[in-house]
Each structure stands twice: as C-alpha cells, then as structure tokens.
Amino acid sequence: MRSASLWSLALSALVASASALTPTPTTKTRRNNDDKFVKIENGRFIRNGEPFTFVGTNAYWLPSLNTQEDINKTIQSIASAGIKVVRTWAFNDVDEIPEDGTWFQVIQNGTTSVNTGPDGLQKLDMVVKAAEDAGILLILSLTNNWNPRPLLDNTTAVPVDGSLGRRDVTVGTNNSLPRNFLSNDFGGMDAYVREFGAERQHDTFYLNETIVDIFKNYTTQVVSRYVDSPALLSWELANDPRCSSSIVASNVCNTTTITSWHADVGAHVQSVDPNHIVSSGSGGFPCADCSKLFPLTPAPTVSATPQRRKRNIKPFTNERLLNEVKEKRKKTREVKKRALLESGDGIRIRGRWIAARQSDPSVGTTVGPAFDGSSGVDSQDILNIPTIGFGSFQLFPDQNNYTVAGPDPNLPAFNNTVEEGNAWIKLQAELAQQVGKPAVLAAFGLVSQNNLPFFVPFNSTNAPFNATTTGNITSTSSAKVKRQDSGTANATGIGVSDDQLTDAYSSWLQTVVDVQLDGALQYQWGQGGLSSNNGSTVSQNDNTSTVSANDDTSGVSPNDGYQSAPTGDDGVQGILSDLTAIFG
Ligand SMILES: *[C@@H]1O[C@H](CO)[C@@H](O)[C@H](O)[C@H]1NC(C)=O
Ligand SMILES: *[C@@H]1O[C@H](CO)[C@@H](O)[C@H](O)[C@H]1NC(C)=O
Ligand SMILES: *[C@@H]1O[C@H](CO)[C@@H](O)[C@H](O)[C@H]1NC(C)=O
Ligand SMILES: *[C@@H]1O[C@H](CO)[C@@H](O)[C@H](O)[C@H]1NC(C)=O
Ligand SMILES: *[C@@H]1O[C@H](CO)[C@@H](O)[C@H](O)[C@H]1NC(C)=O
Ligand SMILES: *[C@@H]1O[C@H](CO)[C@@H](O)[C@H](O)[C@H]1NC(C)=O
Ligand SMILES: *[C@@H]1O[C@H](CO)[C@@H](O)[C@H](O)[C@H]1NC(C)=O
Ligand SMILES: *[C@@H]1O[C@H](CO)[C@@H](O)[C@H](O)[C@H]1NC(C)=O
Ligand SMILES: *[C@@H]1O[C@H](CO)[C@@H](O)[C@H](O)[C@H]1NC(C)=O
Ligand SMILES: *[C@@H]1O[C@H](CO)[C@@H](O)[C@H](O)[C@H]1NC(C)=O
Ligand SMILES: *[C@@H]1O[C@H](CO)[C@@H](O)[C@H](O)[C@H]1NC(C)=O
Ligand SMILES: CC(=O)N[C@H]1CO[C@H](CO)[C@@H](O)[C@@H]1O
C-alpha cells in the first residue's frame, strides 16, 4: 500500500517538476535582493535562485531542549531525513521566572521583560545557528492562540503545589506535565490578556493598543536578532489565531478584527526585518461571505503564473462550495449503490437486484464553521494583505471540521477524513493561486491509536482518551478509545491505525503535489536520545525512570498525540523521508 502510493506520488512529482523548469522573468523583488534569503517570484518560493518546494515538520519544543547538543542532534536528524523546513515557537512567555528550563519573556507586574540569557533567546540563537549549518529553513511563530490554564482562569487563589517538586510545572494547568511539554504551554496571547486585559477577553489581544504595542515590542526584540540569517523561511505572526481561546472573546470580535491585526503587526514585523517573508499561521478558514478589508481587485483572476499549469479557477463562493458537495455526494452514492448490488446486498425484484435505499440527508444551505467566519478568521482576506507573503493553513481533522456539510454518509469515517483533507488542500492551493502567492500547509496531523492516550487537544491540558486519572502520561494499553473504523460509515471516534495514518499522509501529500502546493509540514517530529535533566521538558516523557542524570540521553521529545515515533524508521518519519526526494 505504502509503496504503491509512493510510486504514484513520484509520478505526479515528475509532472509537477516539468512545469517548474520553465525560466521566468522576475516580477517581484523584496527590498533586499540578496540570494541568500528565500524570495517569492511569480507565486513561488525561490531559494538559491531555484524554485523551492518542500516537505517539512514541526518541533515547537526545539528551543526548550536542555542543551545545545540536543538542539544540534534534533536538527541534524531532521536534516538527515532530507527534510528542509522546520516550524517552531519563537515565543516562550512566563508570568513568573521559572526555576528551570527555557523562557523568553516574563509578563509580570504590569510590565514585560525579554530574557536574552543562556536560558532565553540564546536558545533560539542555537536553533537558528544549527539550522543554518544544516541547511534547514525555519518558520518561526511569534505567539499562540492557545494557552489554557483552567485553574488560573477560573479562580483567584492559585494553589502552588509544592508536591510537584522542582519539576517546572505550569501553575494553573491542573496537570503535572513539565512546562513546555504541550504546544499550548508556552504563553501566548492569553498570557498578555491575563496581565494587561482590563477585561479577560481573548480578543483584547488584537484590539487593545497597549497590548498590541507590547506584543510588537516583543516581536522587535526577537525578529531583529535574525534579520541577516539565511535560515528563516518566514516570520509567522501567530499559531492558529482566532477570536476565542480558553479565555473567550467579546461579542464584537469578527474577521475584520483579526485581519486588521495581521495587517498592522505584519507591517511592523516586515519593517523590522525586510529580508524575510511574513506569514499568518492561521488555521486557514476562508469566508466567502465575510466583508473584506483587502478585496480581490478588480475581480478574482485566473492564475497566470508561468510556472504553474494554467487552470480555470472558479470564484470562491458559498454556492460553489455547496454545489461541489452535492456533486461529490452524487458520485459516492452511485459508487455505494454499485457496491451494494455487487455484494448482493440488494433486493431482488422481478429477477433484478435493486440496491436498498440509502439514507442520505440533503446538503443544507449553510456552509460549516470552517467557511463561515465564525472563528474570526477569513484566510482569504488575510492572504490578500500585501505584507503576507504566502498562504498558510493547518489540517487537524481530530480537532476541526473541514467539511462544508458534515461527513458524507456514503463514505466510511476514515475515507471522509482523507477526502476532507484532500479537498481542503486543493481549495487552499486555488485561493493562493488566485492572488499569485505560494501556499503552505504549515501543520497537519492525525491521531493514531498508539498516540491516542497522549493526545491533548490544543485548547486543553488533559489527555481525554487516557483511562487513568494519574498525573503521568505513560500508559498506552489502558486507553478506552473509539476507533475510526474504515468499515463503518457512522464511526466518528478518533484514533486511526498505523496503516491508515500512512495512507492518509500519503494521500494528502499526493494532493499537495497534484495541486502544486508549495510545501507541507507534518506535525510533529519525534526525537530520541535527548538529555533529560531534572525539571526539563523532556524529563517526564521518559517513562522508564524518574531520576535522570545530566548525561542521561534516554529522553524523548514531547508527545501531544501527534509525535512520529522517534526511532526514525516508523511509518511517519519513513514516509516523510521517502517523500523529500520528490520535492525541490
Ligand atoms: C514583580 O514583582 C515581584 C515582587 O516585587 C518581584 O519579585 C519581581 O521581580 C517583579 N517582576 C518583574 C518582571 O519585575
Ligand atoms: C552545535 O552546532 C553548532 C553549530 O551548528 C556548533 O558550533 C556547536 O559546536 C555544536 N555544539 C554541540 C554541543 O554540539
Ligand atoms: C471553569 O469553572 C466553571 C465552573 O466552576 C466550569 O464549569 C468550567 O468548566 C471551568 N472552565 C475550565 C476551562 O476549566
Ligand atoms: C488597554 O489595556 C490597558 C492596559 O491594561 C488599559 O489600561 C486600557 O484601559 C485598555 N484600553 C482599553 C480601550 O480597554
Ligand atoms: C520595548 O522594550 C524595550 C526593551 O525592554 C524598552 O526599552 C522599551 O521601552 C519598550 N518600548 C515600549 C514602547 O514599550
Ligand atoms: C467587527 O470588528 C471590527 C474591528 O474590530 C469592529 O470595528 C466592528 O464593530 C465589528 N463588527 C461587529 C458587527 O461587531
Ligand atoms: C464535527 O462535526 C460533527 C458533526 O457533523 C461533530 O459531531 C463533531 O464533534 C465535530 N468535530 C469537531 C472536532 O468539531
Ligand atoms: C476507503 O479508503 C480505503 C483506503 O484507505 C479504500 O480501500 C476504500 O476503497 C475506500 N472506501 C470507499 C468507499 O471509498
Ligand atoms: C475545546 O474545543 C472543543 C471544540 O470546540 C470544545 O468542545 C471543548 O469544550 C473545548 N475544551 C476546552 C477545555 O476548552
Ligand atoms: C508518575 O510516574 C512515576 C514513575 O513513573 C511515579 O513515581 C509517580 O508516582 C507517578 N505519579 C503519579 C501521580 O501517578
Ligand atoms: C452504525 O452502523 C451500524 C451498521 O451500519 C449499525 O448497526 C450501528 O447501530 C450504527 N451505530 C451507531 C452508533 O449509529
Ligand atoms: C497515564 C495517563 O495518560 N494519565 C493521564 C490520564 O488522564 C488524566 C486525566 O485527564 C491525566 O491527568 C493523566 O495525565
């Protein structure tokens, strides 16, 4: 199965690269025209003068590893898998200076202060340097939408639990995971809102000028460090920005709020660093009916970038989305009917087999939450902001719905998951081509059965599928789980088999190649052989011992449910590595 999908991927890559060979005139140059920086020309990335497409991975925890050796080792093993791009967090906010571990900014006493010491931005310096040496490009994200601290946000008295010892656990999260273990435990928007928000509303982060200035100040201090580094693909303004988070939004937040913020902060970051591209980091939710701050002018244009195959791009409307779903359902219904007849699961009437009537709820008139602006994101509007260099989006079917009209009742749950992803990737590529910009799937992941006990949703601090109620995420056997069984159309549970995982990733990456998306980053890398110092991010993931000496290298990078096994030869890392060969 895997080799078959790889083979077809290789074939389509040949088709794609043939069209990428045409030399083209430069139509857009950045202020700094130095070839050492990645540029965008004619809607494509150009690296060292060549069109550049890529398979990448995510490793948000990279700067919070214990030692430079660990950072080097991780980047080198990613590079030796042939992977060219890594996305990581360039923020790490705390409300109290921690005893151990990495932190970049303390937000306390109505003020902020950036840590430029060895446990501060010097850690990020190491990541950037190691990336430079390994030929890896970084997407550096500047803040996070998600930072749940249920106890802290719900009560005034925070129990500082001494029983947690020297482990650097974040107070208020109601778990004993070390700080920085989860992607949402690095501070972010809500860290600013907790300290500076006159009212605790998530969208204060985008709206309050004081907070916006404080955040810009942080970005200035980080961004200015790497203006001359060739190792940056882009500055990503935020991971998954939305109106709401675990701290809810006010009722005035809407897509205009978030698009304006991108335009403002994007221009700021670009002014500090004219050499590198700025990107959004949003989930990629486009909204046809939302009012636009950056309307397409004069009208949606057909992509004419010379290196791309010409294709008719239909205008993006809700009507089109709904019609496409209806057409698709018609086809899957026919396929299902034929299958039923062939298997004899029909009714025999006057010598002919007739398929039993399948219930197939009609497609309604509204599009789902991925397309109606309800998250506060209109990725189409964001994408058309002049300083936003490329389209970025995410794909996490266990945590978001990407369907226009719910799952197709004619398909098994797993097939729905795969198809949804393919349609999502295709649409994003089209939307970017309409405005002549590249597009990148900045993070994609599916939770497997093996990873299910470790799975912690981005807006949560607990692993919901883990059967025990202890403080350790160690068990893989006792998970009470629902299965995404490919045999039942009504299975809605999460957790796919390892074969399904590689099938889904192969299918999505096939689509990435077919629709000429510019890059896709798997979420997230798993790294073994790390030092596991007391109090560090990696210490507790080592479930065989609690005591770790400094020279102990049995540590494993954090797993939030998406980690590819750190052995390097498991399905996910293997498939990524194989696929790198077909990207430029
Ligand atoms: C905040 O105030 C406390 C108590 O006075 C002090 O210990 C701490 O250093 C202050 N933090 C900052 C960042 O100034
Ligand atoms: C890590 O890599 C950097 C540059 O890539 C190098 O200068 C440094 O010596 C390495 N350090 C360790 C501990 O491996
Ligand atoms: C906050 O507290 C309320 C009531 O105590 C509870 O219903 C809610 O689930 C809590 N929220 C979080 C995020 O823990
Ligand atoms: C913005 O935040 C600052 C700092 O907390 C606060 O003093 C100010 O009142 C806020 N402004 C608005 C308009 O809410
Ligand atoms: C930004 O941060 C720097 C360094 O901490 C500080 O000196 C400066 O006053 C800050 N600027 C604003 C506008 O807060
Ligand atoms: C939408 O957000 C913008 C900018 O934050 C605000 O000016 C406008 O009033 C909001 N619209 C509604 C209907 O709340
Ligand atoms: C997706 O939509 C289905 C209903 O169609 C719902 O049951 C499910 O909870 C949703 N999943 C997410 C992650 O929002
Ligand atoms: C569902 O996907 C599997 C492969 O993952 C495929 O073999 C099967 O034919 C698909 N079923 C339908 C109904 O499309
Ligand atoms: C996380 O988001 C999901 C889907 O929107 C929601 O059902 C759930 O209550 C949220 N959990 C927390 C802890 O906020
Ligand atoms: C967590 O695991 C360690 C060793 O694996 C054990 O000593 C400790 O008691 C566990 N904690 C809880 C709360 O179960
Ligand atoms: C799922 O479908 C099967 C047969 O297709 C049916 O027997 C079962 O009751 C359904 N389960 C649910 C929860 O709908
Ligand atoms: C072993 C394990 O994964 N334990 C987790 C199970 O779920 C509880 C409650 O959410 C968590 O606290 C544990 O970390």
PDB file of C-alpha atoms in Angstrom, residues 13-213:
ATOM      1  CA  ALA A  13       6.010  14.865  -8.983  1.00  0.00           C
ATOM      2  CA  LEU A  14       7.614  14.356 -12.371  1.00  0.00           C
ATOM      3  CA  VAL A  15       4.674  16.109 -13.965  1.00  0.00           C
ATOM      4  CA  ALA A  16       4.880  18.922 -11.445  1.00  0.00           C
ATOM      5  CA  SER A  17       8.602  19.448 -11.772  1.00  0.00           C
ATOM      6  CA  ALA A  18       8.411  19.523 -15.569  1.00  0.00           C
ATOM      7  CA  SER A  19       6.251  22.599 -15.372  1.00  0.00           C
ATOM      8  CA  ALA A  20       8.570  24.128 -12.806  1.00  0.00           C
ATOM      9  CA  LEU A  21      11.524  24.147 -15.192  1.00  0.00           C
ATOM     10  CA  THR A  22      10.338  27.000 -17.382  1.00  0.00           C
ATOM     11  CA  PRO A  23      12.543  30.033 -16.742  1.00  0.00           C
ATOM     12  CA  THR A  24      10.569  33.111 -15.880  1.00  0.00           C
ATOM     13  CA  PRO A  25      11.142  36.813 -15.552  1.00  0.00           C
ATOM     14  CA  THR A  26      11.229  38.359 -12.114  1.00  0.00           C
ATOM     15  CA  THR A  27       8.083  40.234 -11.291  1.00  0.00           C
ATOM     16  CA  LYS A  28       8.533  40.830  -7.592  1.00  0.00           C
ATOM     17  CA  THR A  29      11.604  41.525  -5.555  1.00  0.00           C
ATOM     18  CA  ARG A  30      11.898  42.108  -1.870  1.00  0.00           C
ATOM     19  CA  ARG A  31      13.812  45.120  -0.611  1.00  0.00           C
ATOM     20  CA  ASN A  32      16.854  43.017  -0.047  1.00  0.00           C
ATOM     21  CA  ASN A  33      17.570  41.130  -3.208  1.00  0.00           C
ATOM     22  CA  ASP A  34      20.326  39.016  -1.726  1.00  0.00           C
ATOM     23  CA  ASP A  35      20.114  35.442  -2.970  1.00  0.00           C
ATOM     24  CA  LYS A  36      20.826  34.076   0.467  1.00  0.00           C
ATOM     25  CA  PHE A  37      17.230  34.804   1.505  1.00  0.00           C
ATOM     26  CA  VAL A  38      14.199  32.904   0.289  1.00  0.00           C
ATOM     27  CA  LYS A  39      12.224  35.062  -2.130  1.00  0.00           C
ATOM     28  CA  ILE A  40       8.861  34.851  -3.791  1.00  0.00           C
ATOM     29  CA  GLU A  41       8.697  35.256  -7.533  1.00  0.00           C
ATOM     30  CA  ASN A  42       5.674  34.574  -9.682  1.00  0.00           C
ATOM     31  CA  GLY A  43       3.861  32.934  -6.855  1.00  0.00           C
ATOM     32  CA  ARG A  44       6.642  30.509  -5.977  1.00  0.00           C
ATOM     33  CA  PHE A  45       9.383  30.305  -3.382  1.00  0.00           C
ATOM     34  CA  ILE A  46      12.861  30.825  -4.793  1.00  0.00           C
ATOM     35  CA  ARG A  47      15.809  29.513  -2.810  1.00  0.00           C
ATOM     36  CA  ASN A  48      19.335  29.959  -4.147  1.00  0.00           C
ATOM     37  CA  GLY A  49      17.839  31.008  -7.447  1.00  0.00           C
ATOM     38  CA  GLU A  50      15.766  27.826  -7.831  1.00  0.00           C
ATOM     39  CA  PRO A  51      12.067  27.158  -7.293  1.00  0.00           C
ATOM     40  CA  PHE A  52      11.681  25.573  -3.890  1.00  0.00           C
ATOM     41  CA  THR A  53       9.012  23.164  -2.663  1.00  0.00           C
ATOM     42  CA  PHE A  54       9.293  21.086   0.453  1.00  0.00           C
ATOM     43  CA  VAL A  55       8.216  18.506   2.983  1.00  0.00           C
ATOM     44  CA  GLY A  56       8.716  19.796   6.495  1.00  0.00           C
ATOM     45  CA  THR A  57       7.991  19.020  10.086  1.00  0.00           C
ATOM     46  CA  ASN A  58       7.027  20.769  13.313  1.00  0.00           C
ATOM     47  CA  ALA A  59       9.021  20.809  16.545  1.00  0.00           C
ATOM     48  CA  TYR A  60       7.620  23.543  18.774  1.00  0.00           C
ATOM     49  CA  TRP A  61       9.786  22.333  21.690  1.00  0.00           C
ATOM     50  CA  LEU A  62      13.105  22.718  19.870  1.00  0.00           C
ATOM     51  CA  PRO A  63      14.349  25.848  21.697  1.00  0.00           C
ATOM     52  CA  SER A  64      13.324  24.446  25.071  1.00  0.00           C
ATOM     53  CA  LEU A  65      15.534  21.373  24.863  1.00  0.00           C
ATOM     54  CA  ASN A  66      18.172  21.190  27.585  1.00  0.00           C
ATOM     55  CA  THR A  67      21.390  21.577  25.705  1.00  0.00           C
ATOM     56  CA  GLN A  68      22.916  22.783  22.502  1.00  0.00           C
ATOM     57  CA  GLU A  69      23.867  19.188  21.823  1.00  0.00           C
ATOM     58  CA  ASP A  70      20.194  18.182  21.964  1.00  0.00           C
ATOM     59  CA  ILE A  71      19.243  21.019  19.644  1.00  0.00           C
ATOM     60  CA  ASN A  72      22.023  20.123  17.213  1.00  0.00           C
ATOM     61  CA  LYS A  73      21.144  16.452  17.311  1.00  0.00           C
ATOM     62  CA  THR A  74      17.479  17.088  16.583  1.00  0.00           C
ATOM     63  CA  ILE A  75      18.115  19.438  13.701  1.00  0.00           C
ATOM     64  CA  GLN A  76      20.735  17.130  12.271  1.00  0.00           C
ATOM     65  CA  SER A  77      18.457  14.117  12.395  1.00  0.00           C
ATOM     66  CA  ILE A  78      15.686  16.099  10.734  1.00  0.00           C
ATOM     67  CA  ALA A  79      18.131  17.226   8.062  1.00  0.00           C
ATOM     68  CA  SER A  80      19.436  13.722   7.508  1.00  0.00           C
ATOM     69  CA  ALA A  81      15.882  12.577   6.832  1.00  0.00           C
ATOM     70  CA  GLY A  82      16.012  15.004   3.910  1.00  0.00           C
ATOM     71  CA  ILE A  83      13.546  17.411   5.485  1.00  0.00           C
ATOM     72  CA  LYS A  84      14.120  21.041   4.567  1.00  0.00           C
ATOM     73  CA  VAL A  85      11.775  23.115   6.730  1.00  0.00           C
ATOM     74  CA  VAL A  86      11.026  23.093  10.457  1.00  0.00           C
ATOM     75  CA  ARG A  87       8.349  25.139  12.169  1.00  0.00           C
ATOM     76  CA  THR A  88       8.935  26.058  15.797  1.00  0.00           C
ATOM     77  CA  TRP A  89       7.907  28.512  18.521  1.00  0.00           C
ATOM     78  CA  ALA A  90       9.851  31.762  18.818  1.00  0.00           C
ATOM     79  CA  PHE A  91       7.950  32.709  21.969  1.00  0.00           C
ATOM     80  CA  ASN A  92       8.010  31.346  25.488  1.00  0.00           C
ATOM     81  CA  ASP A  93       6.157  33.627  27.909  1.00  0.00           C
ATOM     82  CA  VAL A  94       6.016  33.097  31.659  1.00  0.00           C
ATOM     83  CA  ASP A  95       4.258  35.044  34.391  1.00  0.00           C
ATOM     84  CA  GLU A  96       6.969  34.197  36.881  1.00  0.00           C
ATOM     85  CA  ILE A  97      10.604  33.427  36.194  1.00  0.00           C
ATOM     86  CA  PRO A  98      10.829  29.617  36.409  1.00  0.00           C
ATOM     87  CA  GLU A  99      13.389  27.661  38.350  1.00  0.00           C
ATOM     88  CA  ASP A 100      14.348  25.548  35.378  1.00  0.00           C
ATOM     89  CA  GLY A 101      14.034  25.477  31.685  1.00  0.00           C
ATOM     90  CA  THR A 102      13.830  27.940  28.865  1.00  0.00           C
ATOM     91  CA  TRP A 103      11.826  31.167  28.902  1.00  0.00           C
ATOM     92  CA  PHE A 104      11.927  34.151  26.575  1.00  0.00           C
ATOM     93  CA  GLN A 105       9.723  36.772  28.176  1.00  0.00           C
ATOM     94  CA  VAL A 106       8.349  37.393  31.642  1.00  0.00           C
ATOM     95  CA  ILE A 107       4.996  39.163  31.733  1.00  0.00           C
ATOM     96  CA  GLN A 108       4.571  40.352  35.309  1.00  0.00           C
ATOM     97  CA  ASN A 109       3.755  43.391  37.451  1.00  0.00           C
ATOM     98  CA  GLY A 110       2.248  45.226  34.508  1.00  0.00           C
ATOM     99  CA  THR A 111       5.437  45.036  32.533  1.00  0.00           C
ATOM    100  CA  THR A 112       7.351  42.712  30.230  1.00  0.00           C
ATOM    101  CA  SER A 113      10.990  41.806  30.067  1.00  0.00           C
ATOM    102  CA  VAL A 114      12.800  39.728  27.474  1.00  0.00           C
ATOM    103  CA  ASN A 115      15.371  37.146  28.575  1.00  0.00           C
ATOM    104  CA  THR A 116      18.455  37.338  26.392  1.00  0.00           C
ATOM    105  CA  GLY A 117      20.432  34.992  28.611  1.00  0.00           C
ATOM    106  CA  PRO A 118      21.574  31.377  28.068  1.00  0.00           C
ATOM    107  CA  ASP A 119      18.157  30.038  29.064  1.00  0.00           C
ATOM    108  CA  GLY A 120      16.473  32.739  26.988  1.00  0.00           C
ATOM    109  CA  LEU A 121      16.850  33.900  23.427  1.00  0.00           C
ATOM    110  CA  GLN A 122      20.314  32.354  23.272  1.00  0.00           C
ATOM    111  CA  LYS A 123      18.449  29.054  22.990  1.00  0.00           C
ATOM    112  CA  LEU A 124      16.709  30.337  19.898  1.00  0.00           C
ATOM    113  CA  ASP A 125      20.084  31.567  18.628  1.00  0.00           C
ATOM    114  CA  MET A 126      21.307  27.967  18.886  1.00  0.00           C
ATOM    115  CA  VAL A 127      18.353  26.710  16.881  1.00  0.00           C
ATOM    116  CA  VAL A 128      18.931  29.288  14.174  1.00  0.00           C
ATOM    117  CA  LYS A 129      22.665  28.574  14.048  1.00  0.00           C
ATOM    118  CA  ALA A 130      22.159  24.810  13.890  1.00  0.00           C
ATOM    119  CA  ALA A 131      19.575  25.298  11.135  1.00  0.00           C
ATOM    120  CA  GLU A 132      21.974  27.498   9.169  1.00  0.00           C
ATOM    121  CA  ASP A 133      24.669  24.847   9.388  1.00  0.00           C
ATOM    122  CA  ALA A 134      22.321  22.019   8.445  1.00  0.00           C
ATOM    123  CA  GLY A 135      20.698  23.876   5.534  1.00  0.00           C
ATOM    124  CA  ILE A 136      17.333  23.810   7.274  1.00  0.00           C
ATOM    125  CA  LEU A 137      14.851  26.654   6.919  1.00  0.00           C
ATOM    126  CA  LEU A 138      12.752  27.739   9.888  1.00  0.00           C
ATOM    127  CA  ILE A 139       9.228  29.028  10.167  1.00  0.00           C
ATOM    128  CA  LEU A 140       9.301  30.941  13.436  1.00  0.00           C
ATOM    129  CA  SER A 141       5.981  31.568  15.094  1.00  0.00           C
ATOM    130  CA  LEU A 142       5.694  34.662  17.288  1.00  0.00           C
ATOM    131  CA  THR A 143       2.756  33.804  19.554  1.00  0.00           C
ATOM    132  CA  ASN A 144      -0.014  31.260  20.128  1.00  0.00           C
ATOM    133  CA  ASN A 145      -3.769  31.466  20.253  1.00  0.00           C
ATOM    134  CA  TRP A 146      -3.848  28.656  22.808  1.00  0.00           C
ATOM    135  CA  ASN A 147      -2.691  28.816  26.414  1.00  0.00           C
ATOM    136  CA  PRO A 148      -5.262  27.080  28.614  1.00  0.00           C
ATOM    137  CA  ARG A 149      -4.782  27.404  32.371  1.00  0.00           C
ATOM    138  CA  PRO A 150      -8.164  26.364  33.677  1.00  0.00           C
ATOM    139  CA  LEU A 151      -7.396  26.763  37.368  1.00  0.00           C
ATOM    140  CA  LEU A 152      -5.808  30.137  36.943  1.00  0.00           C
ATOM    141  CA  ASP A 153      -8.525  31.472  34.734  1.00  0.00           C
ATOM    142  CA  ASN A 154     -11.295  30.137  36.928  1.00  0.00           C
ATOM    143  CA  THR A 155     -10.093  31.036  40.396  1.00  0.00           C
ATOM    144  CA  THR A 156      -8.262  33.867  42.031  1.00  0.00           C
ATOM    145  CA  ALA A 157      -6.348  31.721  44.505  1.00  0.00           C
ATOM    146  CA  VAL A 158      -3.830  29.604  42.636  1.00  0.00           C
ATOM    147  CA  PRO A 159      -2.676  26.535  44.512  1.00  0.00           C
ATOM    148  CA  VAL A 160       1.069  26.412  44.246  1.00  0.00           C
ATOM    149  CA  ASP A 161       1.516  22.727  44.751  1.00  0.00           C
ATOM    150  CA  GLY A 162       4.862  22.004  46.370  1.00  0.00           C
ATOM    151  CA  SER A 163       4.385  18.306  45.761  1.00  0.00           C
ATOM    152  CA  LEU A 164       5.366  18.854  42.184  1.00  0.00           C
ATOM    153  CA  GLY A 165       8.905  19.419  43.374  1.00  0.00           C
ATOM    154  CA  ARG A 166      11.455  21.010  41.133  1.00  0.00           C
ATOM    155  CA  ARG A 167       9.692  19.967  38.001  1.00  0.00           C
ATOM    156  CA  ASP A 168       8.834  23.072  36.119  1.00  0.00           C
ATOM    157  CA  VAL A 169       5.138  22.582  36.006  1.00  0.00           C
ATOM    158  CA  THR A 170       2.969  25.467  34.925  1.00  0.00           C
ATOM    159  CA  VAL A 171       0.718  26.508  37.750  1.00  0.00           C
ATOM    160  CA  GLY A 172      -2.945  26.592  36.890  1.00  0.00           C
ATOM    161  CA  THR A 173      -2.924  23.877  34.248  1.00  0.00           C
ATOM    162  CA  ASN A 174      -4.183  21.160  36.556  1.00  0.00           C
ATOM    163  CA  ASN A 175      -1.638  18.660  35.352  1.00  0.00           C
ATOM    164  CA  SER A 176       1.883  17.715  36.265  1.00  0.00           C
ATOM    165  CA  LEU A 177       3.376  17.808  32.816  1.00  0.00           C
ATOM    166  CA  PRO A 178       6.563  19.791  32.702  1.00  0.00           C
ATOM    167  CA  ARG A 179       6.320  23.305  31.373  1.00  0.00           C
ATOM    168  CA  ASN A 180       6.740  23.443  27.586  1.00  0.00           C
ATOM    169  CA  PHE A 181       5.664  19.827  27.155  1.00  0.00           C
ATOM    170  CA  LEU A 182       2.453  20.819  25.395  1.00  0.00           C
ATOM    171  CA  SER A 183       2.433  23.237  22.476  1.00  0.00           C
ATOM    172  CA  ASN A 184      -0.061  25.392  24.356  1.00  0.00           C
ATOM    173  CA  ASP A 185       2.174  25.782  27.414  1.00  0.00           C
ATOM    174  CA  PHE A 186       4.452  28.492  26.032  1.00  0.00           C
ATOM    175  CA  GLY A 187       2.361  31.502  26.967  1.00  0.00           C
ATOM    176  CA  GLY A 188       0.921  33.361  24.023  1.00  0.00           C
ATOM    177  CA  MET A 189      -1.985  35.727  23.542  1.00  0.00           C
ATOM    178  CA  ASP A 190      -3.768  34.861  26.764  1.00  0.00           C
ATOM    179  CA  ALA A 191      -0.590  35.440  28.773  1.00  0.00           C
ATOM    180  CA  TYR A 192      -0.808  39.089  27.668  1.00  0.00           C
ATOM    181  CA  VAL A 193      -4.544  39.220  28.246  1.00  0.00           C
ATOM    182  CA  ARG A 194      -4.220  37.881  31.814  1.00  0.00           C
ATOM    183  CA  GLU A 195      -1.714  40.573  32.705  1.00  0.00           C
ATOM    184  CA  PHE A 196      -2.921  43.551  30.702  1.00  0.00           C
ATOM    185  CA  GLY A 197      -6.508  42.903  29.774  1.00  0.00           C
ATOM    186  CA  ALA A 198      -8.836  45.285  31.551  1.00  0.00           C
ATOM    187  CA  GLU A 199     -11.391  42.574  30.885  1.00  0.00           C
ATOM    188  CA  ARG A 200     -10.496  38.946  30.398  1.00  0.00           C
ATOM    189  CA  GLN A 201     -11.459  38.587  26.790  1.00  0.00           C
ATOM    190  CA  HIS A 202      -9.247  36.832  24.302  1.00  0.00           C
ATOM    191  CA  ASP A 203      -9.744  39.395  21.550  1.00  0.00           C
ATOM    192  CA  THR A 204      -8.346  42.131  23.801  1.00  0.00           C
ATOM    193  CA  PHE A 205      -5.048  40.840  22.452  1.00  0.00           C
ATOM    194  CA  TYR A 206      -5.944  42.088  18.970  1.00  0.00           C
ATOM    195  CA  LEU A 207      -7.853  45.200  19.980  1.00  0.00           C
ATOM    196  CA  ASN A 208      -6.174  46.903  22.936  1.00  0.00           C
ATOM    197  CA  GLU A 209      -3.494  49.259  21.642  1.00  0.00           C
ATOM    198  CA  THR A 210      -1.395  48.903  24.761  1.00  0.00           C
ATOM    199  CA  ILE A 211      -1.265  45.136  24.348  1.00  0.00           C
ATOM    200  CA  VAL A 212      -0.609  45.397  20.621  1.00  0.00           C
ATOM    201  CA  ASP A 213       2.346  47.717  21.339  1.00  0.00           C
TER     202      ASP A 213
END
